[in-house]
mmCIF file of C-alpha atoms in Angstrom:
data_model
loop_
_atom_site.group_PDB
_atom_site.id
_atom_site.type_symbol
_atom_site.label_atom_id
_atom_site.label_comp_id
_atom_site.label_asym_id
_atom_site.label_seq_id
_atom_site.Cartn_x
_atom_site.Cartn_y
_atom_site.Cartn_z
ATOM 1 C CA ASP K 9 11.048 50.931 -31.209
ATOM 2 C CA ALA K 10 9.267 52.523 -28.266
ATOM 3 C CA GLY K 11 5.575 51.942 -27.845
ATOM 4 C CA VAL K 12 2.947 54.457 -26.805
ATOM 5 C CA ILE K 13 4.169 56.339 -23.754
ATOM 6 C CA GLN K 14 1.790 57.654 -21.117
ATOM 7 C CA SER K 15 2.498 59.731 -18.049
ATOM 8 C CA PRO K 16 1.971 59.710 -15.204
ATOM 9 C CA ARG K 17 1.300 56.007 -14.651
ATOM 10 C CA HIS K 18 -0.546 56.707 -11.421
ATOM 11 C CA GLU K 19 -2.211 59.874 -10.236
ATOM 12 C CA VAL K 20 -3.975 60.483 -6.958
ATOM 13 C CA THR K 21 -5.622 63.841 -6.543
ATOM 14 C CA GLU K 22 -8.338 65.521 -4.587
ATOM 15 C CA MET K 23 -11.723 66.499 -5.892
ATOM 16 C CA GLY K 24 -11.641 69.874 -7.594
ATOM 17 C CA GLN K 25 -8.040 69.690 -8.688
ATOM 18 C CA GLU K 26 -6.917 69.879 -12.297
ATOM 19 C CA VAL K 27 -5.474 66.701 -13.794
ATOM 20 C CA THR K 28 -3.425 66.461 -16.987
ATOM 21 C CA LEU K 29 -2.681 63.134 -18.616
ATOM 22 C CA ARG K 30 -0.036 62.900 -21.317
ATOM 23 C CA CYS K 31 0.503 60.612 -24.266
ATOM 24 C CA LYS K 32 3.270 60.244 -26.841
ATOM 25 C CA LEU K 33 2.334 58.424 -30.038
ATOM 26 C CA ILE K 34 4.441 55.805 -31.750
ATOM 27 C CA SER K 35 6.682 57.489 -34.289
ATOM 28 C CA GLY K 36 5.002 57.656 -37.692
ATOM 29 C CA HIS K 37 1.479 57.060 -36.415
ATOM 30 C CA ASN K 38 -1.178 59.588 -37.355
ATOM 31 C CA SER K 39 -4.225 58.603 -35.303
ATOM 32 C CA LEU K 40 -4.624 59.060 -31.569
ATOM 33 C CA PHE K 41 -7.374 57.680 -29.347
ATOM 34 C CA TRP K 42 -8.244 58.317 -25.712
ATOM 35 C CA TYR K 43 -10.179 55.571 -23.884
ATOM 36 C CA ARG K 44 -11.342 55.230 -20.301
ATOM 37 C CA GLN K 45 -11.862 51.933 -18.490
ATOM 38 C CA THR K 46 -13.918 51.296 -15.370
ATOM 39 C CA MET K 47 -15.521 48.189 -13.936
ATOM 40 C CA MET K 48 -18.982 49.663 -14.373
ATOM 41 C CA ARG K 49 -18.739 51.098 -17.868
ATOM 42 C CA GLY K 50 -16.006 48.988 -19.434
ATOM 43 C CA LEU K 51 -13.714 50.406 -22.101
ATOM 44 C CA GLU K 52 -15.119 53.643 -23.511
ATOM 45 C CA LEU K 53 -13.902 55.839 -26.343
ATOM 46 C CA LEU K 54 -13.575 59.449 -25.230
ATOM 47 C CA ILE K 55 -12.154 61.202 -28.286
ATOM 48 C CA TYR K 56 -9.941 60.516 -31.256
ATOM 49 C CA PHE K 57 -7.807 62.478 -33.703
ATOM 50 C CA ASN K 58 -6.691 61.805 -37.249
ATOM 51 C CA ASN K 59 -3.719 63.862 -38.424
ATOM 52 C CA ASN K 60 -4.045 66.152 -35.392
ATOM 53 C CA VAL K 61 -7.700 66.927 -36.144
ATOM 54 C CA PRO K 62 -10.342 65.892 -33.582
ATOM 55 C CA ILE K 63 -12.795 63.627 -35.390
ATOM 56 C CA ASP K 64 -15.265 62.566 -32.725
ATOM 57 C CA ASP K 65 -15.461 63.881 -29.168
ATOM 58 C CA SER K 66 -18.962 62.614 -28.438
ATOM 59 C CA GLY K 67 -17.565 60.298 -25.788
ATOM 60 C CA MET K 68 -16.154 63.119 -23.695
ATOM 61 C CA PRO K 69 -18.405 63.013 -20.646
ATOM 62 C CA GLU K 70 -18.594 66.691 -19.821
ATOM 63 C CA ASP K 71 -17.110 70.083 -20.486
ATOM 64 C CA ARG K 72 -14.725 69.359 -17.653
ATOM 65 C CA PHE K 73 -12.828 67.124 -20.080
ATOM 66 C CA SER K 74 -10.686 68.504 -22.886
ATOM 67 C CA ALA K 75 -8.079 66.966 -25.178
ATOM 68 C CA LYS K 76 -5.486 68.509 -27.435
ATOM 69 C CA MET K 77 -2.786 67.536 -29.855
ATOM 70 C CA PRO K 78 -0.271 70.387 -29.778
ATOM 71 C CA ASN K 79 1.850 68.488 -32.309
ATOM 72 C CA ALA K 80 1.720 65.315 -34.367
ATOM 73 C CA SER K 81 3.307 63.104 -31.744
ATOM 74 C CA PHE K 82 1.869 64.309 -28.455
ATOM 75 C CA SER K 83 -1.529 64.642 -26.811
ATOM 76 C CA THR K 84 -2.938 65.759 -23.481
ATOM 77 C CA LEU K 85 -6.221 64.968 -21.759
ATOM 78 C CA LYS K 86 -7.199 67.477 -19.110
ATOM 79 C CA ILE K 87 -9.878 67.186 -16.450
ATOM 80 C CA GLN K 88 -10.779 70.374 -14.667
ATOM 81 C CA PRO K 89 -12.157 70.231 -12.042
ATOM 82 C CA SER K 90 -11.800 66.537 -11.269
ATOM 83 C CA GLU K 91 -14.503 64.541 -9.473
ATOM 84 C CA PRO K 92 -14.434 61.135 -7.732
ATOM 85 C CA ARG K 93 -16.476 59.601 -10.568
ATOM 86 C CA ASP K 94 -13.597 60.369 -12.933
ATOM 87 C CA SER K 95 -11.536 57.680 -11.216
ATOM 88 C CA ALA K 96 -10.587 55.151 -13.899
ATOM 89 C CA VAL K 97 -7.729 53.870 -16.001
ATOM 90 C CA TYR K 98 -7.167 56.156 -18.962
ATOM 91 C CA PHE K 99 -5.565 54.636 -22.029
ATOM 92 C CA CYS K 100 -4.314 56.333 -25.114
ATOM 93 C CA ALA K 101 -3.714 54.362 -28.278
ATOM 94 C CA SER K 102 -2.146 55.231 -31.597
ATOM 95 C CA SER K 103 -2.416 53.749 -35.052
ATOM 96 C CA PHE K 104 -1.571 54.234 -38.695
ATOM 97 C CA LEU K 105 -4.110 53.551 -41.415
ATOM 98 C CA THR K 106 -2.569 51.334 -44.096
ATOM 99 C CA GLY K 107 -3.653 50.958 -47.691
ATOM 100 C CA THR K 108 -5.399 47.685 -46.870
ATOM 101 C CA GLY K 109 -7.610 49.359 -44.300
ATOM 102 C CA ASN K 110 -5.762 47.875 -41.376
ATOM 103 C CA TYR K 111 -5.316 50.133 -38.396
ATOM 104 C CA GLU K 112 -4.190 48.127 -35.439
ATOM 105 C CA GLN K 113 -4.421 50.285 -32.343
ATOM 106 C CA PHE K 114 -1.433 50.129 -30.039
ATOM 107 C CA PHE K 115 -2.397 50.900 -26.467
ATOM 108 C CA GLY K 116 -0.212 52.645 -23.969
ATOM 109 C CA PRO K 117 0.205 51.234 -20.441
ATOM 110 C CA GLY K 118 -2.512 53.505 -19.080
ATOM 111 C CA THR K 119 -2.782 56.084 -16.314
ATOM 112 C CA ARG K 120 -4.610 54.978 -13.208
ATOM 113 C CA LEU K 121 -6.412 58.046 -11.872
ATOM 114 C CA THR K 122 -7.870 58.182 -8.389
ATOM 115 C CA VAL K 123 -9.840 61.241 -7.360
ATOM 116 C CA LEU K 124 -10.499 61.426 -3.632
ATOM 117 C CA GLN G 9 -24.175 51.440 -29.673
ATOM 118 C CA GLN G 10 -22.112 48.965 -27.747
ATOM 119 C CA PRO G 11 -21.665 45.527 -29.341
ATOM 120 C CA VAL G 12 -22.906 42.582 -27.317
ATOM 121 C CA GLN G 13 -20.453 39.847 -26.406
ATOM 122 C CA SER G 14 -21.275 36.331 -25.319
ATOM 123 C CA PRO G 15 -20.587 34.481 -23.192
ATOM 124 C CA GLN G 16 -19.666 36.841 -20.363
ATOM 125 C CA ALA G 17 -17.259 34.305 -18.940
ATOM 126 C CA VAL G 18 -15.955 30.856 -19.736
ATOM 127 C CA ILE G 19 -13.738 28.424 -17.895
ATOM 128 C CA LEU G 20 -11.840 25.832 -19.899
ATOM 129 C CA ARG G 21 -9.305 23.130 -19.371
ATOM 130 C CA GLU G 22 -6.047 23.508 -21.248
ATOM 131 C CA GLY G 23 -6.457 22.066 -24.735
ATOM 132 C CA GLU G 24 -10.188 22.742 -25.033
ATOM 133 C CA ASP G 25 -11.765 25.035 -27.615
ATOM 134 C CA ALA G 26 -13.738 28.240 -27.107
ATOM 135 C CA VAL G 27 -15.900 30.516 -29.204
ATOM 136 C CA ILE G 28 -16.595 34.144 -28.299
ATOM 137 C CA ASN G 29 -19.323 35.991 -30.135
ATOM 138 C CA CYS G 30 -19.787 39.674 -30.836
ATOM 139 C CA SER G 31 -22.915 41.150 -32.378
ATOM 140 C CA SER G 32 -23.990 44.654 -33.227
ATOM 141 C CA SER G 33 -27.263 46.361 -34.021
ATOM 142 C CA LYS G 34 -25.412 48.756 -36.324
ATOM 143 C CA ALA G 35 -23.918 48.115 -39.729
ATOM 144 C CA LEU G 36 -20.270 47.268 -39.298
ATOM 145 C CA TYR G 37 -17.260 48.374 -41.246
ATOM 146 C CA SER G 38 -14.695 46.574 -39.157
ATOM 147 C CA VAL G 39 -14.371 44.372 -36.110
ATOM 148 C CA HIS G 40 -11.262 44.394 -33.934
ATOM 149 C CA TRP G 41 -10.376 41.777 -31.340
ATOM 150 C CA TYR G 42 -8.191 42.523 -28.320
ATOM 151 C CA ARG G 43 -7.060 40.566 -25.301
ATOM 152 C CA GLN G 44 -6.364 42.191 -21.961
ATOM 153 C CA LYS G 45 -4.637 40.579 -19.020
ATOM 154 C CA HIS G 46 -5.263 41.861 -15.528
ATOM 155 C CA GLY G 47 -3.511 45.149 -14.861
ATOM 156 C CA GLU G 48 -2.242 45.457 -18.416
ATOM 157 C CA ALA G 49 -3.271 47.287 -21.568
ATOM 158 C CA PRO G 50 -5.382 45.642 -24.280
ATOM 159 C CA VAL G 51 -3.300 43.898 -26.930
ATOM 160 C CA PHE G 52 -4.384 43.651 -30.558
ATOM 161 C CA LEU G 53 -5.250 40.193 -31.906
ATOM 162 C CA MET G 54 -6.749 40.843 -35.313
ATOM 163 C CA ILE G 55 -8.945 43.094 -37.406
ATOM 164 C CA LEU G 56 -11.614 41.957 -39.828
ATOM 165 C CA LEU G 57 -12.957 44.278 -42.475
ATOM 166 C CA LYS G 58 -16.345 44.007 -44.135
ATOM 167 C CA GLY G 59 -16.392 41.345 -46.766
ATOM 168 C CA GLY G 60 -17.080 38.278 -44.670
ATOM 169 C CA GLU G 61 -13.453 37.346 -44.333
ATOM 170 C CA GLN G 62 -11.932 35.005 -41.878
ATOM 171 C CA LYS G 63 -8.526 35.478 -40.364
ATOM 172 C CA GLY G 64 -6.290 33.579 -38.069
ATOM 173 C CA HIS G 65 -2.865 33.117 -36.691
ATOM 174 C CA ASP G 66 -1.569 30.280 -34.620
ATOM 175 C CA LYS G 67 -4.646 28.720 -33.005
ATOM 176 C CA ILE G 68 -6.755 31.863 -32.823
ATOM 177 C CA SER G 69 -9.021 32.764 -35.720
ATOM 178 C CA ALA G 70 -12.040 34.946 -36.315
ATOM 179 C CA SER G 71 -14.884 35.352 -38.761
ATOM 180 C CA PHE G 72 -16.963 38.360 -39.705
ATOM 181 C CA ASN G 73 -20.475 38.030 -41.075
ATOM 182 C CA GLU G 74 -21.350 41.449 -42.397
ATOM 183 C CA LYS G 75 -24.988 40.606 -43.145
ATOM 184 C CA LYS G 76 -25.623 39.289 -39.655
ATOM 185 C CA GLN G 77 -23.532 42.111 -38.162
ATOM 186 C CA GLN G 78 -21.595 39.715 -36.034
ATOM 187 C CA SER G 79 -18.143 38.311 -35.520
ATOM 188 C CA SER G 80 -16.837 35.251 -33.722
ATOM 189 C CA LEU G 81 -13.426 34.548 -32.239
ATOM 190 C CA TYR G 82 -12.284 30.929 -32.186
ATOM 191 C CA LEU G 83 -9.609 29.662 -29.825
ATOM 192 C CA THR G 84 -8.568 26.091 -30.470
ATOM 193 C CA ALA G 85 -6.496 23.859 -28.233
ATOM 194 C CA SER G 86 -6.386 26.630 -25.658
ATOM 195 C CA GLN G 87 -3.181 27.327 -23.763
ATOM 196 C CA LEU G 88 -2.732 28.794 -20.292
ATOM 197 C CA SER G 89 -1.454 31.996 -21.914
ATOM 198 C CA TYR G 90 -4.862 32.540 -23.532
ATOM 199 C CA SER G 91 -6.391 33.505 -20.184
ATOM 200 C CA GLY G 92 -7.608 37.072 -20.018
ATOM 201 C CA THR G 93 -10.496 39.260 -21.052
ATOM 202 C CA TYR G 94 -11.354 39.388 -24.730
ATOM 203 C CA PHE G 95 -12.923 42.483 -26.216
ATOM 204 C CA CYS G 96 -14.430 43.063 -29.585
ATOM 205 C CA GLY G 97 -14.375 46.620 -30.838
ATOM 206 C CA THR G 98 -16.442 47.847 -33.712
ATOM 207 C CA GLY G 99 -15.447 50.572 -36.121
ATOM 208 C CA GLY G 100 -18.027 52.633 -37.884
ATOM 209 C CA HIS G 101 -17.915 54.208 -41.254
ATOM 210 C CA SER G 102 -14.264 54.772 -41.887
ATOM 211 C CA GLY G 103 -13.501 56.340 -45.193
ATOM 212 C CA GLY G 104 -10.714 58.735 -44.566
ATOM 213 C CA GLY G 105 -8.892 57.454 -41.577
ATOM 214 C CA ALA G 106 -8.841 55.222 -38.555
ATOM 215 C CA ASP G 107 -11.935 55.003 -36.366
ATOM 216 C CA GLY G 108 -12.339 55.089 -32.658
ATOM 217 C CA LEU G 109 -13.735 51.798 -31.478
ATOM 218 C CA THR G 110 -16.849 50.961 -29.507
ATOM 219 C CA PHE G 111 -15.966 48.006 -27.303
ATOM 220 C CA GLY G 112 -18.165 45.283 -25.898
ATOM 221 C CA LYS G 113 -18.161 44.533 -22.192
ATOM 222 C CA GLY G 114 -15.677 41.738 -22.644
ATOM 223 C CA THR G 115 -15.548 37.959 -22.194
ATOM 224 C CA HIS G 116 -13.500 36.630 -19.293
ATOM 225 C CA LEU G 117 -11.622 33.497 -20.279
ATOM 226 C CA ILE G 118 -9.987 31.312 -17.658
ATOM 227 C CA ILE G 119 -7.825 28.407 -18.736
ATOM 228 C CA GLN G 120 -7.118 25.814 -16.090
ATOM 229 C CA PRO G 121 -4.281 23.281 -16.285
#
């Protein structure tokens, strides 16, 4: 069974350009999380969805960031316009809440974004 | 608020034991432990839900003290493959679904032969 799929794996862009990161959830999962990792700030939660509904976007740094789930298995994270300080590894993770309260989060391989 | 992990780093010889602590100033519903190797994604180790339970598999176990708002990860008879950065992630108030996690800054574990 395929894991979480992210694309692109690497993205290099110039300041001011629009960047779109993509994520495909594991089949059957109903929760989607976007995290960002940098040396300075560590692993930060940006936003997460349960059953396609955004639950908490308080981690989204600015209005330049937006995330959507156009369907139950796919999500995009858009940065417009991008800035050098957005350079980071962006992970998406998916999970399924079981009856026991377990919701292991499966992380995708990440997208390494460099904004010049 | 971000949970606090200690120690920040630890170097062990193969076969030695380690304890990694995670504490929070907020009431906890769940604590998740992940391990990340350099250049890779975090990988789930275990989740502990409120109730003071202890879990484990193989030689890695964890405890969760709800009253003290802290969790500890225990690695016994460490193996070279245990090297990496360990993160605890805390979930909040889940009632209707999965929670996004607030991660600590991580504990770097180096196992030497």
